[in-house]
CSV table of C-alpha atoms in Angstrom, one decimal:
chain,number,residue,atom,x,y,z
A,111,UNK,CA,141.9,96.7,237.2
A,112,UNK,CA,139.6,94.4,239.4
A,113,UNK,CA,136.7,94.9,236.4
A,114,UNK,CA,139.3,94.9,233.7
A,115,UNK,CA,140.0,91.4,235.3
A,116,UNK,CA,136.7,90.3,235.7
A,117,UNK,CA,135.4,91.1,232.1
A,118,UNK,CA,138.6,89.1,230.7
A,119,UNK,CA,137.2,86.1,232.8
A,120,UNK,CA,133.8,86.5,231.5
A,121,UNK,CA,135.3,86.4,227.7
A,122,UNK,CA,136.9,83.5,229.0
A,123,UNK,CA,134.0,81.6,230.2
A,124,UNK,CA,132.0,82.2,227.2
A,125,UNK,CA,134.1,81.1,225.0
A,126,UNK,CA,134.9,77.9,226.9
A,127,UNK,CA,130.9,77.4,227.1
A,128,UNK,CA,130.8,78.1,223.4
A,129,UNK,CA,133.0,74.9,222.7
A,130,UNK,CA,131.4,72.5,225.2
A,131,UNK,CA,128.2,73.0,223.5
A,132,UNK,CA,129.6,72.4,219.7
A,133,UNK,CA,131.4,69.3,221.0
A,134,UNK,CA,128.6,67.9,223.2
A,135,UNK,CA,126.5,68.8,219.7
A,136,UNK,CA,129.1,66.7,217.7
A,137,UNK,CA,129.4,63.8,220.4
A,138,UNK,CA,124.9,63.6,219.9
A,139,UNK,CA,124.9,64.0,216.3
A,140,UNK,CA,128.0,61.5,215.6
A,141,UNK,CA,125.9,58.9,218.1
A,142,UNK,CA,122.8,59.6,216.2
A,143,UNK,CA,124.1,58.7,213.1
A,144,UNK,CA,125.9,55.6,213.9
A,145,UNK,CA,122.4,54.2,215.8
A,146,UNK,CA,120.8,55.2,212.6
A,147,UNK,CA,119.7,52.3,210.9
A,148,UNK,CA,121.3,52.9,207.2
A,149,UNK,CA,121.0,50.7,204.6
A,150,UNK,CA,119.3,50.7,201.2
A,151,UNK,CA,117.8,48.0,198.5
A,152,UNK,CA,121.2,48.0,196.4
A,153,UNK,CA,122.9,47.3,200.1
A,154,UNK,CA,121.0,43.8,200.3
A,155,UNK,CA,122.2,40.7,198.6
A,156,UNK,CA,118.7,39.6,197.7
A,157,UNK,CA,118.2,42.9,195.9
A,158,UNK,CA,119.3,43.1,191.9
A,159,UNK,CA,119.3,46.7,190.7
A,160,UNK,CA,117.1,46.2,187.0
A,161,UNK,CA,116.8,49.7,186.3
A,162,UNK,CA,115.5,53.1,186.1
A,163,UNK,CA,112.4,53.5,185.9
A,164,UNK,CA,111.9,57.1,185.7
A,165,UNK,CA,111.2,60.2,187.9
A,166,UNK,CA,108.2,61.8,190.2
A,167,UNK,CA,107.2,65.0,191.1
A,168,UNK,CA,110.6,65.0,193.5
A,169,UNK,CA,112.0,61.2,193.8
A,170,UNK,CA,113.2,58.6,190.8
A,171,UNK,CA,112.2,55.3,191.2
A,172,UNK,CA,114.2,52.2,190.2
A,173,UNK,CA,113.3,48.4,189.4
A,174,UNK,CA,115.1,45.3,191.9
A,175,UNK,CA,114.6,42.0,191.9
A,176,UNK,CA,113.8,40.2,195.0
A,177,UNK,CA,115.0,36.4,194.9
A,178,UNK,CA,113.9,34.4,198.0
A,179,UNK,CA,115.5,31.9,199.4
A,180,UNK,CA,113.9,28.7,197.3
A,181,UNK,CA,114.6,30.3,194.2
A,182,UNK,CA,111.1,32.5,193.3
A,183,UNK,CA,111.6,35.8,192.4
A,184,UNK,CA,109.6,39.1,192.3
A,185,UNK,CA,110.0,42.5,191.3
A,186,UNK,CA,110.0,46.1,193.9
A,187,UNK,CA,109.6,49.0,192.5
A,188,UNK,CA,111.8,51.6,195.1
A,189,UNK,CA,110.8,55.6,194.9
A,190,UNK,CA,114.2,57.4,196.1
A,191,UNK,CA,114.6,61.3,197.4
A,192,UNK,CA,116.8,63.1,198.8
A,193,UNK,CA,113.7,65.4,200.3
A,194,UNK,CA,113.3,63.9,203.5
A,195,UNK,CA,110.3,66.2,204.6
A,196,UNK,CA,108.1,65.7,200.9
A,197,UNK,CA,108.9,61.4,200.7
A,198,UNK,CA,108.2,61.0,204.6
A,199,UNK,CA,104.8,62.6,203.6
A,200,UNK,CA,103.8,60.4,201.4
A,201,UNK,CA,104.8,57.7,203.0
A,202,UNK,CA,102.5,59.1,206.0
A,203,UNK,CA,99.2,59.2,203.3
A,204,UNK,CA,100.1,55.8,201.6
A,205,UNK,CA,100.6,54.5,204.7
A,206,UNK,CA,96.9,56.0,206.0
A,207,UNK,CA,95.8,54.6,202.8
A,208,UNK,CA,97.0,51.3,203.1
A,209,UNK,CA,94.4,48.5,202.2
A,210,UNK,CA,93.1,50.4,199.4
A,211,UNK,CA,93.0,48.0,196.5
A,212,UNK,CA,93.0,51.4,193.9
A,213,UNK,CA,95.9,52.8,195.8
A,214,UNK,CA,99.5,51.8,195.5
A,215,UNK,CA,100.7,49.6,198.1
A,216,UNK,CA,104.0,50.2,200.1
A,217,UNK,CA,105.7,46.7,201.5
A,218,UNK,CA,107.4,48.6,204.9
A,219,UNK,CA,106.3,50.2,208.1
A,220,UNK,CA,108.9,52.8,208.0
A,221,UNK,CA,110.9,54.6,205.2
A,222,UNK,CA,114.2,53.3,204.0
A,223,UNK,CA,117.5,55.2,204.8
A,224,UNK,CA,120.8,55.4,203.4
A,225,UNK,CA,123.3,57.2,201.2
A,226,UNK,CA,124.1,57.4,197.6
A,227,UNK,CA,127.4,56.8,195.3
A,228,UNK,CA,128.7,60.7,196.8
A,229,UNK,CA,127.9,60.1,200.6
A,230,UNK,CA,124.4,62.2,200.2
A,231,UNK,CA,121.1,60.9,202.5
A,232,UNK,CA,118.4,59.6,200.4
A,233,UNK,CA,115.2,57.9,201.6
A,234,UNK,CA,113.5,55.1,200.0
A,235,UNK,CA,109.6,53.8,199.6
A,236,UNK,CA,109.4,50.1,198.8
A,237,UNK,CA,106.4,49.6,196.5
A,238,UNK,CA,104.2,47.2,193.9
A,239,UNK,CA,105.7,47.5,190.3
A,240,UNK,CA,103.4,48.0,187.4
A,241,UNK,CA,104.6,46.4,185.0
A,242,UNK,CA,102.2,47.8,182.4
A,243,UNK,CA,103.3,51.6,183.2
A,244,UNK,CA,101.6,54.3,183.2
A,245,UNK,CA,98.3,55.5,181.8
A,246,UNK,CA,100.1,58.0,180.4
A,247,UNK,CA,102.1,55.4,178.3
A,248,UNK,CA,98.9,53.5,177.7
A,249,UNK,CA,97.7,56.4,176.0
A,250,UNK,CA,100.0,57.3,174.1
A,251,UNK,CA,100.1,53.5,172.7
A,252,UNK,CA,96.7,52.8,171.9
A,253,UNK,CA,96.2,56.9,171.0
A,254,UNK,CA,91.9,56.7,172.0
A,255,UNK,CA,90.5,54.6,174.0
A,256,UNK,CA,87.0,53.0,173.4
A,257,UNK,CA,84.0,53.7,175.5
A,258,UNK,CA,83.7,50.5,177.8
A,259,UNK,CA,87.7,50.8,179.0
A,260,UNK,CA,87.3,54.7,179.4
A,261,UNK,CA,84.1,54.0,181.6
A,262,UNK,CA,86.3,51.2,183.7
A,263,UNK,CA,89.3,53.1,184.5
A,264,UNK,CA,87.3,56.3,185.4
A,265,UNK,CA,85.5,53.8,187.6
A,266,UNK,CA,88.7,52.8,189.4
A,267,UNK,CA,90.2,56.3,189.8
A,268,UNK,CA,86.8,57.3,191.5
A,269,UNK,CA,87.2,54.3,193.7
A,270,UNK,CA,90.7,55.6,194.7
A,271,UNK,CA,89.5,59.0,195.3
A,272,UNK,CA,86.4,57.9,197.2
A,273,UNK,CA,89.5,56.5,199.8
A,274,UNK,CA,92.1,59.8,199.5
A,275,UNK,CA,88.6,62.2,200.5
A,276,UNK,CA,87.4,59.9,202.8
A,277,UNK,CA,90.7,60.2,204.7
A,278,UNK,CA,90.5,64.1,204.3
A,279,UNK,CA,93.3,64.7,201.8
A,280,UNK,CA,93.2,66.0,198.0
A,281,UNK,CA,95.9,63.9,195.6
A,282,UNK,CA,96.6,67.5,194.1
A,283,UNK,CA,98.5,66.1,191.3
A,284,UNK,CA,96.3,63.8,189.6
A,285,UNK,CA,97.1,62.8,185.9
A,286,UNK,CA,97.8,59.9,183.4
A,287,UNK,CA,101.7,59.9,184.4
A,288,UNK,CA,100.5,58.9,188.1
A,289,UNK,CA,98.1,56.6,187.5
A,290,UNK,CA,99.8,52.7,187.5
A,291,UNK,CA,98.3,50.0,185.4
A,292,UNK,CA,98.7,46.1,186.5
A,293,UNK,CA,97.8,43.7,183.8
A,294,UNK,CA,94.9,41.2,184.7
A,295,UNK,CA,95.2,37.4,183.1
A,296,UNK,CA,93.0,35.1,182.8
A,297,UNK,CA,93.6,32.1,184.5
A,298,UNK,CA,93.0,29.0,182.5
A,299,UNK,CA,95.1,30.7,179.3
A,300,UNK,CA,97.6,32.7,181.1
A,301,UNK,CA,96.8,36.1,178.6
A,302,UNK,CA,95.8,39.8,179.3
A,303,UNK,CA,93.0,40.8,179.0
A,304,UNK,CA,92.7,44.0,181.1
A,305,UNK,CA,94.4,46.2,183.6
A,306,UNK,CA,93.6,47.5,187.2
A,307,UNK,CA,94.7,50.8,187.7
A,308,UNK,CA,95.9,52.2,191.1
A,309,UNK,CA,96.5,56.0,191.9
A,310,UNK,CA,100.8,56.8,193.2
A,311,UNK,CA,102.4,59.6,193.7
A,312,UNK,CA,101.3,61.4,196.9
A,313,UNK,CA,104.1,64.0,197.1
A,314,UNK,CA,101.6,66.6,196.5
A,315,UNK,CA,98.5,65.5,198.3
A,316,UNK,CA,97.3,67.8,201.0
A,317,UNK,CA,94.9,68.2,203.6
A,318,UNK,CA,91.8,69.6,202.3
A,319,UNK,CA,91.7,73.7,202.7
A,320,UNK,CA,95.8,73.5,203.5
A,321,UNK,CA,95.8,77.0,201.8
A,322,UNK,CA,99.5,78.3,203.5
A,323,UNK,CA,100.8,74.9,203.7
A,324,UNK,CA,105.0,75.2,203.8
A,325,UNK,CA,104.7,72.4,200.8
A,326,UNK,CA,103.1,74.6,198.5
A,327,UNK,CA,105.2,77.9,198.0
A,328,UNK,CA,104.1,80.0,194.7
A,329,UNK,CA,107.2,80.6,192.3
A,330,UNK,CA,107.2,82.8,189.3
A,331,UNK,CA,107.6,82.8,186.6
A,332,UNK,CA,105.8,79.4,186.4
A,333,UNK,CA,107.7,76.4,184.9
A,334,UNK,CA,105.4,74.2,183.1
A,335,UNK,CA,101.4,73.6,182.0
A,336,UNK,CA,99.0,72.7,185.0
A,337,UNK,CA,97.1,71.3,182.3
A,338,UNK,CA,94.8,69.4,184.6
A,339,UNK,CA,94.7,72.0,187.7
A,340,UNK,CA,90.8,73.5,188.2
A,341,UNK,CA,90.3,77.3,187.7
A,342,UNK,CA,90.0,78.2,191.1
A,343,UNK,CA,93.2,75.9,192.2
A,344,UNK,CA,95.3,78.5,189.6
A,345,UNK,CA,93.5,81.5,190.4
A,346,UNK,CA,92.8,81.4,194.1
A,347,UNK,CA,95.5,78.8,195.8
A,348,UNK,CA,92.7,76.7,196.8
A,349,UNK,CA,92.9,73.2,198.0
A,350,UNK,CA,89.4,71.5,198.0
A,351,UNK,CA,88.4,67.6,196.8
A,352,UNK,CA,86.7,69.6,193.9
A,353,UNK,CA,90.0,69.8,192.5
A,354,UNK,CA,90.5,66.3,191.8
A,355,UNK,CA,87.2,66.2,190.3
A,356,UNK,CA,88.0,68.3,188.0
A,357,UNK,CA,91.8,66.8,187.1
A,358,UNK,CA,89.0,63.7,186.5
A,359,UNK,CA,87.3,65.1,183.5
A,360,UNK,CA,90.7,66.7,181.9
A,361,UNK,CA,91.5,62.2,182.1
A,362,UNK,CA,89.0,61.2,180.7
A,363,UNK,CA,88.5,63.5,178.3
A,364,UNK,CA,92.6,62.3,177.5
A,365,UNK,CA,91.7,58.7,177.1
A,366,UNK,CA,88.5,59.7,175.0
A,367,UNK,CA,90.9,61.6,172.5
A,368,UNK,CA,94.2,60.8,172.7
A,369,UNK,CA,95.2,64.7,173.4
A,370,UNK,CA,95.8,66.3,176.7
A,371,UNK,CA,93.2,68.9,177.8
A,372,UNK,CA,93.7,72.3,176.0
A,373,UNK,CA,95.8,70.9,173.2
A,374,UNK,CA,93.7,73.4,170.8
A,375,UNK,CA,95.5,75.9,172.6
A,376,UNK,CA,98.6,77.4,172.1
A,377,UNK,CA,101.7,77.0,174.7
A,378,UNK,CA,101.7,80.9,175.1
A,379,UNK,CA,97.9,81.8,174.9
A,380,UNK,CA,97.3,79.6,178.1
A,381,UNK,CA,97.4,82.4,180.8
A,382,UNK,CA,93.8,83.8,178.9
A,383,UNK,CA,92.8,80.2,179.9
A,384,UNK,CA,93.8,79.3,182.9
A,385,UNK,CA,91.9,80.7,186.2
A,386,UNK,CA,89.2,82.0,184.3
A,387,UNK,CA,85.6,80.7,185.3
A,388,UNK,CA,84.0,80.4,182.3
A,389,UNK,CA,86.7,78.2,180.4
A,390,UNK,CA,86.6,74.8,180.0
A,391,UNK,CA,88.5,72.3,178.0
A,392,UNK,CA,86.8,71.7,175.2
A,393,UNK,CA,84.8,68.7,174.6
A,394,UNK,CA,84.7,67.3,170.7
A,395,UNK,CA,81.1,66.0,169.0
A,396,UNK,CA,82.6,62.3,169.1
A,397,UNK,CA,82.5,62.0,173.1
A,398,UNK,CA,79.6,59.8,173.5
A,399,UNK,CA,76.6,62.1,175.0
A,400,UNK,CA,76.7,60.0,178.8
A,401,UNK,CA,80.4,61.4,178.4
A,402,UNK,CA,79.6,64.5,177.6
A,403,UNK,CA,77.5,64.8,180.8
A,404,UNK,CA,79.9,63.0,182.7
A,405,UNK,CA,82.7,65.7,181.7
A,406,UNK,CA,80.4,68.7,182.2
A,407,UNK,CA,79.5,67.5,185.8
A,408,UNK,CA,83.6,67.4,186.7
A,409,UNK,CA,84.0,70.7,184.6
A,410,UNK,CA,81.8,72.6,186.7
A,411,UNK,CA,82.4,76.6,187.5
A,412,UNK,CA,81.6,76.0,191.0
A,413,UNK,CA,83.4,73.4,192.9
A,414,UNK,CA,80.3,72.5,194.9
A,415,UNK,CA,78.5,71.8,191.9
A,416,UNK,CA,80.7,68.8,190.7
A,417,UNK,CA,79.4,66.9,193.5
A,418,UNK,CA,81.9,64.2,195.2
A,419,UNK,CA,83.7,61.2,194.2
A,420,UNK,CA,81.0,59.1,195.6
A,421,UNK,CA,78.3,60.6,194.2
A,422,UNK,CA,80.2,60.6,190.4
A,423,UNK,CA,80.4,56.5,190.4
A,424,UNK,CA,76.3,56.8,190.6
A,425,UNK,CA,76.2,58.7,187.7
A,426,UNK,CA,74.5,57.5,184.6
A,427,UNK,CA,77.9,57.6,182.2
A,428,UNK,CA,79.1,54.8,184.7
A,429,UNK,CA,76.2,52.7,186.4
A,430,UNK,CA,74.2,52.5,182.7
A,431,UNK,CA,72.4,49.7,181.5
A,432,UNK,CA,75.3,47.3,183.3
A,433,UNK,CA,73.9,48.6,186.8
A,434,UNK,CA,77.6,47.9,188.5
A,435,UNK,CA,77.7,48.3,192.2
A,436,UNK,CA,79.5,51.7,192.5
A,437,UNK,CA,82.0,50.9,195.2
A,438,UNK,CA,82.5,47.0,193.9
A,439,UNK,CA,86.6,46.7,193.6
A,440,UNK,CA,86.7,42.7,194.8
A,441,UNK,CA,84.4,41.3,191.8
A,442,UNK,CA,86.1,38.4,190.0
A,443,UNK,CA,88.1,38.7,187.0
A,444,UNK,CA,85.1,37.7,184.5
A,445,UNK,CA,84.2,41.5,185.5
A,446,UNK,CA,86.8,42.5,183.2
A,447,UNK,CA,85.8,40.6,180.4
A,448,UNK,CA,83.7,42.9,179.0
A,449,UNK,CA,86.3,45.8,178.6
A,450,UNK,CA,88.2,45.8,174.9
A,451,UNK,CA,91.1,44.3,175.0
A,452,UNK,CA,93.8,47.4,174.8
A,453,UNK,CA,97.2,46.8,173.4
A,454,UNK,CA,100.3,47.2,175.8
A,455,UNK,CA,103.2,49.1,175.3
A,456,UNK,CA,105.1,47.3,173.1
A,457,UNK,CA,108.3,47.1,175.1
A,458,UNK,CA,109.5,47.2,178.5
A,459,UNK,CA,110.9,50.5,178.0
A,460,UNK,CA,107.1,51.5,176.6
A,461,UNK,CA,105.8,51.0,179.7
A,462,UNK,CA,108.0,53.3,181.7
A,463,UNK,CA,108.2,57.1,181.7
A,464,UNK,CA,111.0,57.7,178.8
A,465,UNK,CA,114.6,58.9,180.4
A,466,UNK,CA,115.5,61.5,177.9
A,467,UNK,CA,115.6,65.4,179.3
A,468,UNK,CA,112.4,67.2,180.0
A,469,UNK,CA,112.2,70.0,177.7
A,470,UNK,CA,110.8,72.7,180.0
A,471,UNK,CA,109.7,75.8,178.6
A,472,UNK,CA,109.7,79.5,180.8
A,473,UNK,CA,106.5,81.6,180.8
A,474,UNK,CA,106.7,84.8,182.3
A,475,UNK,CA,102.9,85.8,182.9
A,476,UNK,CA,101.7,89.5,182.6
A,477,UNK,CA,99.5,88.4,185.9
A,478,UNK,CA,100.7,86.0,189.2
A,479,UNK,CA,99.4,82.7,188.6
A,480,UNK,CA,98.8,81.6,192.7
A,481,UNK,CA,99.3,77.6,192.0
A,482,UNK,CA,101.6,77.2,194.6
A,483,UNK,CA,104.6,74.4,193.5
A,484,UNK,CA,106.7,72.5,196.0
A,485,UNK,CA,110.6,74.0,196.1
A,486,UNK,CA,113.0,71.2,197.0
A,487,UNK,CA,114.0,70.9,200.3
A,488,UNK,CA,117.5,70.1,201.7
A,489,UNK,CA,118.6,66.8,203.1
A,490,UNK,CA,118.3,66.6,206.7
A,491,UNK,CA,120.6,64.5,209.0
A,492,UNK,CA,118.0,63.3,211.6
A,493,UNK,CA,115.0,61.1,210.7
A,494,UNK,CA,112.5,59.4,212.4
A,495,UNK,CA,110.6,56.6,210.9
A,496,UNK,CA,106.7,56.8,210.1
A,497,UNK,CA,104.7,54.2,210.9
């Protein structure tokens, strides 16, 4: 009877343990949420929700207006996610990065917190808006580019990668949808004449050889063409700086023809292409032959053989008979004179990525393709600002 007792007490005392712990957990997550610092961009009076912009790799971003108090105004472009973990990351890298005049800037020390319309947590990145959109969109507008604006923007995205290696991470997701475009007007006449270009979207990047990293998780089938993804990033997983060489070439190959890389082949003969060594996109007879070397450097087999970002802004196809200082990104604006003048998009809504629903196609591969994608991640309740 004594034990009988005894064990009764013990189921007791459990029991009563059990629910001191889940209130003392409820009492220290209800604290940390109301010392939580929540608010967001549509919270403040100052801020004027313009509109959608479009959507990232894992985040949309939206447009506000900023109106001081005497009356100026100025515009904020504000990338939003509900993936705490991928948006504090690249907060972390833009935030490493910051200075970098071919790099998006970021106008915070610390992410943004606060809910949406249905109560969830969302996290927010202040940023510069380019009003002249994407590259992508710029493209797609003035179809091909001509030599001396080709040779100007490959010069700036070398510029930007020269910082992301230096700082031992690979972008991972390089292409014309995340590279921003910033008109440049002249002074005395208050007209465009050319665009800087700055590299955004960091939600992939990753430390160079981060082979097993829990960002990159492998799904199949694969959704999607990693149209601008080197062989041995498909095949092997592989996370090197050659990489974003070689996402390099498949650009400027783009803005030479107007086509994304591989457009000669069809949507369901890509698995012969992809992850084999000896395929290349293929380059057509009007690429000026400084181009064509150019490309074939970036479109290496071997990843060692496409040299680095520094090394590429000495090559011929960009120094030429001009001899540009290869790291120059302060020079005046008469440095820009000499590039073509391109046309815009023609609207606002042009220069934006377009809002209407992503047709995504399903491939199931006879072989495992080993690029390894992001999954979503959940909310989660605690966060801790990145400075």
């Amino acid at each position: 009877m004594t034990m009988i007792k005894l064990g009764v007490f013990v189921v007791l005392l459990v029991f009563f343990l059990a629910g001191v712990v889940t209130l003392s957990q409820g009492f220290i997550e209800t604290n940390h949420t109301e010392k939580a610092k929540v608010w967001r961009f549509s919270d403040i009076p100052s801020m004027k929700f313009v509109k959608f912009l479009g959507k990232g790799s894992y985040g949309s971003v939206h447009l506000y207006r900023h109106t001081t108090h005497d009356g100026s105004t100025s515009f904020i472009a504000a990338k939003s996610s509900s993936d705490r973990r991928t948006i504090q990351r690249e907060f972390r890298v833009l935030s490493q990065l910051k200075g970098s005049p071919r790099i998006v800037r970021v106008f915070s020390s610390s992410l943004h917190e606060g809910l949406d319309r249905i109560g969830n947590r969302v996290y927010e990145i202040p940023m510069e808006y380019a009003s002249a959109g994407t590259l992508s969109s710029f493209i797609r507008v003035n179809k091909q580019l001509n030599d001396s604006t080709v040779k100007d923007f490959t010069r700036m995205i070398l510029q930007g990668l020269v910082s992301i290696h230096s700082h031992g991470y690979v972008h991972c997701d390089l292409k014309p949808g995340n590279l921003l475009l910033f008109p440049v007007y002249d002074q005395q006449t208050s007209t465009n004449h050319t665009y800087e270009l700055k590299i955004a979207d960091f939600g992939l990047t990753l430390k160079e050889g981060e082979e097993e990293s829990d960002n990159w998780k492998y799904h199949s089938p694969y959704v999607g063409t990693p149209v601008y993804m080197s062989p041995e990033s498909v095949r092997d997983g592989t996370v090197g700086k050659a990489l974003d060489l070689w996402s390099l070439g498949c650009i400027v190959l783009e803005m030479y023809t107007g086509k994304r890389p591989w457009s000669e082949v069809s949507f369901y003969d890509l698995e012969d292409f992809l992850g084999e060594d000896k395929k290349v996109p293929e380059i057509p007879d009007t690429v000026p032959s400084d181009a064509r070397q150019f490309l074939d450097k970036c479109f290496a087999v071997k990843p060692e053989d496409r040299g680095t970002a520094s090394e590429l802004l000495l090559h011929p196809f960009l120094v030429g008979d001009d001899k540009k200082i290869a790291d120059d990104t302060t020079a005046p604006t008469k440095r820009w004179r000499r590039m073509g003048i391109m046309k815009p998009p023609a609207k606002l809504e042009d220069s934006v990525i377009k809002t209407k629903a992503l047709k995504v196609k399903m491939i199931s591969f006879k072989k495992s393709l080993k690029l390894k994608i992001p999954p979503p991640r959940p909310p989660s309740s605690t966060f801790v600002p990145v400075h």
